[in-house]
Coordinates of C-alpha atoms in Angstrom, one line a residue:
M11 CA 36.5 15.9 -24.9
F12 CA 39.8 14.6 -25.9
D13 CA 43.3 15.8 -26.7
T14 CA 43.6 15.1 -30.4
T15 CA 47.8 15.6 -30.1
C16 CA 49.6 13.2 -28.5
Q17 CA 50.9 14.7 -24.9
F18 CA 54.4 13.4 -24.6
P19 CA 56.3 16.1 -25.7
L20 CA 57.3 17.6 -29.0
C21 CA 55.0 14.8 -30.5
G22 CA 52.1 16.6 -32.0
Q23 CA 51.2 12.5 -33.9
R24 CA 47.2 12.3 -33.5
T25 CA 46.0 10.8 -30.5
V26 CA 44.8 6.5 -31.0
V27 CA 44.6 5.8 -27.3
H28 CA 42.6 7.1 -24.1
V29 CA 43.2 6.3 -20.2
L30 CA 40.7 8.2 -18.0
R31 CA 42.2 6.6 -14.5
A32 CA 39.7 7.4 -11.5
E33 CA 39.9 7.3 -7.4
N34 CA 37.6 7.4 -5.0
R35 CA 34.8 7.6 -8.4
K36 CA 36.1 10.3 -9.5
I37 CA 38.7 11.2 -12.7
V38 CA 42.0 11.9 -11.5
T39 CA 44.1 12.2 -15.0
M40 CA 43.2 11.8 -18.3
I41 CA 45.8 10.0 -20.7
H42 CA 46.3 10.6 -24.4
L43 CA 48.6 9.2 -26.7
C44 CA 49.3 8.5 -30.1
Q45 CA 49.6 4.7 -31.6
S46 CA 54.1 5.0 -30.8
H47 CA 54.1 6.2 -27.1
A48 CA 50.9 4.1 -26.1
R49 CA 52.8 1.1 -26.6
S50 CA 56.2 2.6 -24.3
H51 CA 54.1 3.6 -21.9
F52 CA 51.8 0.2 -21.1
Q53 CA 55.0 -1.4 -21.2
D54 CA 56.5 0.9 -18.3
E55 CA 53.0 0.8 -16.8
R56 CA 52.9 -3.4 -17.4
D57 CA 56.3 -2.9 -14.8
W58 CA 55.4 -0.3 -12.5
Y59 CA 52.2 -3.3 -11.7
E60 CA 54.5 -6.2 -11.6
S61 CA 57.0 -4.1 -9.3
V62 CA 55.1 -2.6 -7.1
S63 CA 51.3 -3.3 -5.1
R64 CA 49.0 -0.1 -5.3
V65 CA 46.3 -0.1 -3.1
G66 CA 42.7 1.2 -3.7
K67 CA 42.0 4.2 -2.5
G68 CA 39.4 3.7 0.3
K69 CA 38.8 1.8 3.2
P70 CA 37.9 -2.4 2.7
A71 CA 34.7 -3.1 2.8
T72 CA 32.6 -6.3 2.4
K73 CA 28.8 -7.8 2.0
G74 CA 28.4 -11.0 2.8
N75 CA 31.9 -13.4 1.4
G76 CA 31.9 -10.5 -1.1
I77 CA 34.6 -7.9 -1.6
A78 CA 34.6 -4.2 -2.8
F79 CA 36.2 -2.7 -5.8
D80 CA 36.0 0.2 -7.4
V81 CA 36.8 2.2 -10.8
D82 CA 40.9 2.2 -11.1
Y83 CA 40.6 3.5 -14.8
L84 CA 38.4 3.6 -18.5
L85 CA 40.4 2.7 -21.6
W86 CA 39.9 3.9 -25.4
D87 CA 41.9 2.4 -27.9
E88 CA 40.6 3.4 -31.5
T89 CA 44.1 1.2 -33.3
L90 CA 41.9 -2.1 -33.1
D91 CA 39.7 -2.9 -36.9
M92 CA 36.5 -2.6 -35.2
P93 CA 33.6 0.5 -35.0
W94 CA 34.9 2.9 -31.8
G95 CA 37.7 0.5 -31.0
R96 CA 38.1 -1.6 -27.5
H97 CA 36.7 0.0 -24.7
Y98 CA 37.8 -1.2 -21.2
V99 CA 37.4 -0.9 -17.6
N100 CA 39.2 -2.3 -15.0
L101 CA 38.5 -2.1 -11.1
I102 CA 40.8 -2.2 -8.6
E103 CA 40.0 -3.6 -5.0
V104 CA 38.9 -0.9 -2.0
G105 CA 41.9 -1.2 0.3
G106 CA 43.6 -3.9 -1.3
I107 CA 45.8 -4.8 -4.6
R108 CA 43.4 -7.1 -6.4
R109 CA 42.4 -5.6 -10.1
L110 CA 39.1 -7.0 -12.7
G111 CA 38.9 -5.9 -15.9
F112 CA 36.9 -7.1 -19.2
P113 CA 35.4 -5.1 -22.4
I114 CA 32.3 -3.3 -22.2
G115 CA 30.8 -1.5 -25.0
V116 CA 31.2 2.5 -26.7
E117 CA 27.5 4.0 -25.0
A118 CA 28.6 2.2 -21.0
S119 CA 32.0 3.6 -21.6
S120 CA 30.1 7.1 -22.4
A121 CA 28.4 6.8 -19.5
L122 CA 31.2 5.6 -17.3
S123 CA 32.9 8.6 -18.1
F124 CA 29.7 10.8 -17.8
A125 CA 29.1 9.5 -13.9
L126 CA 32.8 9.6 -13.3
H127 CA 33.8 12.8 -14.5
R128 CA 30.3 13.8 -12.5
S129 CA 28.3 15.5 -15.1
Q130 CA 25.3 16.6 -15.1
A131 CA 22.4 16.4 -18.0
R132 CA 19.9 18.2 -18.8
R133 CA 17.6 15.6 -19.2
P134 CA 17.6 11.8 -17.0
M135 CA 20.0 9.3 -19.2
T136 CA 19.6 6.2 -19.1
H137 CA 20.8 4.5 -16.2
Q138 CA 19.8 7.4 -14.2
A139 CA 16.1 7.2 -15.7
M140 CA 17.1 3.3 -13.9
A141 CA 17.5 4.6 -10.7
Q142 CA 14.4 6.7 -10.9
L143 CA 12.8 3.8 -12.2
I144 CA 13.8 1.8 -9.0
A145 CA 13.3 4.7 -6.8
S146 CA 9.8 5.7 -8.3
L147 CA 9.0 1.5 -7.1
G148 CA 9.3 1.9 -3.6
G149 CA 12.8 0.3 -3.7
I150 CA 16.4 1.3 -2.6
L151 CA 19.3 -0.2 -5.0
Q152 CA 21.7 -1.5 -2.1
S153 CA 24.8 -2.8 -3.9
V154 CA 25.5 -4.5 -7.1
E155 CA 27.6 -7.3 -7.7
I156 CA 29.6 -9.4 -10.1
D157 CA 29.0 -12.2 -9.2
K158 CA 29.8 -15.1 -12.6
F159 CA 33.0 -15.5 -14.6
S160 CA 33.1 -17.6 -17.2
P161 CA 36.7 -18.6 -18.4
A162 CA 35.9 -20.0 -21.3
E163 CA 34.1 -17.0 -23.1
Q164 CA 35.7 -14.6 -20.6
I165 CA 32.7 -13.4 -19.4
Y166 CA 31.4 -11.7 -16.2
E167 CA 28.1 -11.5 -15.0
A168 CA 26.6 -9.6 -12.4
K169 CA 23.0 -8.5 -10.3
L170 CA 21.8 -5.1 -8.7
H171 CA 20.5 -6.4 -5.2
I172 CA 17.8 -4.2 -4.4
R173 CA 15.9 -4.2 -0.9
Q174 CA 11.9 -3.2 -1.7
M175 CA 10.2 -3.0 1.5
K176 CA 10.6 -6.0 3.1
T177 CA 12.2 -8.4 0.3
D178 CA 14.8 -8.4 -1.5
M179 CA 15.3 -8.8 -5.1
D180 CA 18.4 -9.5 -8.0
V181 CA 17.8 -8.6 -10.9
D182 CA 20.3 -9.8 -14.2
L183 CA 22.3 -6.9 -15.2
R184 CA 25.4 -6.8 -17.6
P185 CA 28.8 -5.8 -15.7
S186 CA 29.6 -3.0 -17.7
D187 CA 25.5 -0.9 -16.2
A188 CA 25.8 -2.2 -13.0
I189 CA 28.9 -0.3 -12.5
V190 CA 26.8 2.5 -13.8
L191 CA 24.3 2.4 -11.4
S192 CA 26.6 1.6 -8.7
L193 CA 28.4 5.3 -9.4
V194 CA 24.7 7.1 -9.8
C195 CA 23.1 5.6 -7.1
D196 CA 26.3 5.9 -4.6
V197 CA 26.7 2.1 -4.3
P198 CA 29.0 -0.5 -3.6
I199 CA 30.3 -2.6 -6.1
I200 CA 30.7 -6.4 -4.9
V201 CA 33.0 -9.3 -6.2
S202 CA 31.3 -12.3 -5.4
P203 CA 34.0 -15.4 -3.8
I204 CA 33.5 -17.4 -7.1
V205 CA 34.8 -14.3 -9.4
L206 CA 37.2 -13.5 -6.2
A207 CA 38.6 -17.3 -6.6
A208 CA 38.6 -17.0 -10.4
L209 CA 40.9 -13.8 -10.0
D210 CA 43.5 -15.5 -7.4
K211 CA 43.8 -18.4 -9.8
H212 CA 43.8 -16.5 -13.1
Y213 CA 45.3 -13.1 -11.8
S214 CA 48.2 -10.8 -13.8
P215 CA 48.4 -7.1 -13.7
P216 CA 46.8 -5.0 -16.3
C217 CA 48.7 -3.9 -19.5

């Protein structure tokens, strides 16, 4: 359950922005802020990102020409005039400084939060059921890959890399669902060379 009042001392205003920071696939801090303190906090965050090269936790890893990333934080912003506000996931390069972020749906945000909290449901949730289905059909999820980016639409695409018997299969999936499955199955999140090139060209610190 999120805090309902701003964490700044003596504030007491209703929280509208929530940030869940993760390291090594586990939530390490949760920040809950009112609208005014969220503005100042994220300006401080931008200044910090621009002045400090924070390195993602873990040992760098590659698969082919791709690079391993992991979840850096989840953001829920209730201030936007849309149902359930805006949900956003930010990834960080494992053992590196590059970042990749994009909006996600409320269902994927809830599933990511659930997985990062390492919570256990009484009955299988959607992504746990997907993982069980892959295994029951003799498959092994080896990694998930964010493999395409459309600059004009600002849309990423992803694939599941599944090994079944002696056959390798790729399955298209939304990046948000692929990230959740990577946590459920404890497999790497790989960012392809094409997306890395787009990151290097368009990269700016998150705000």
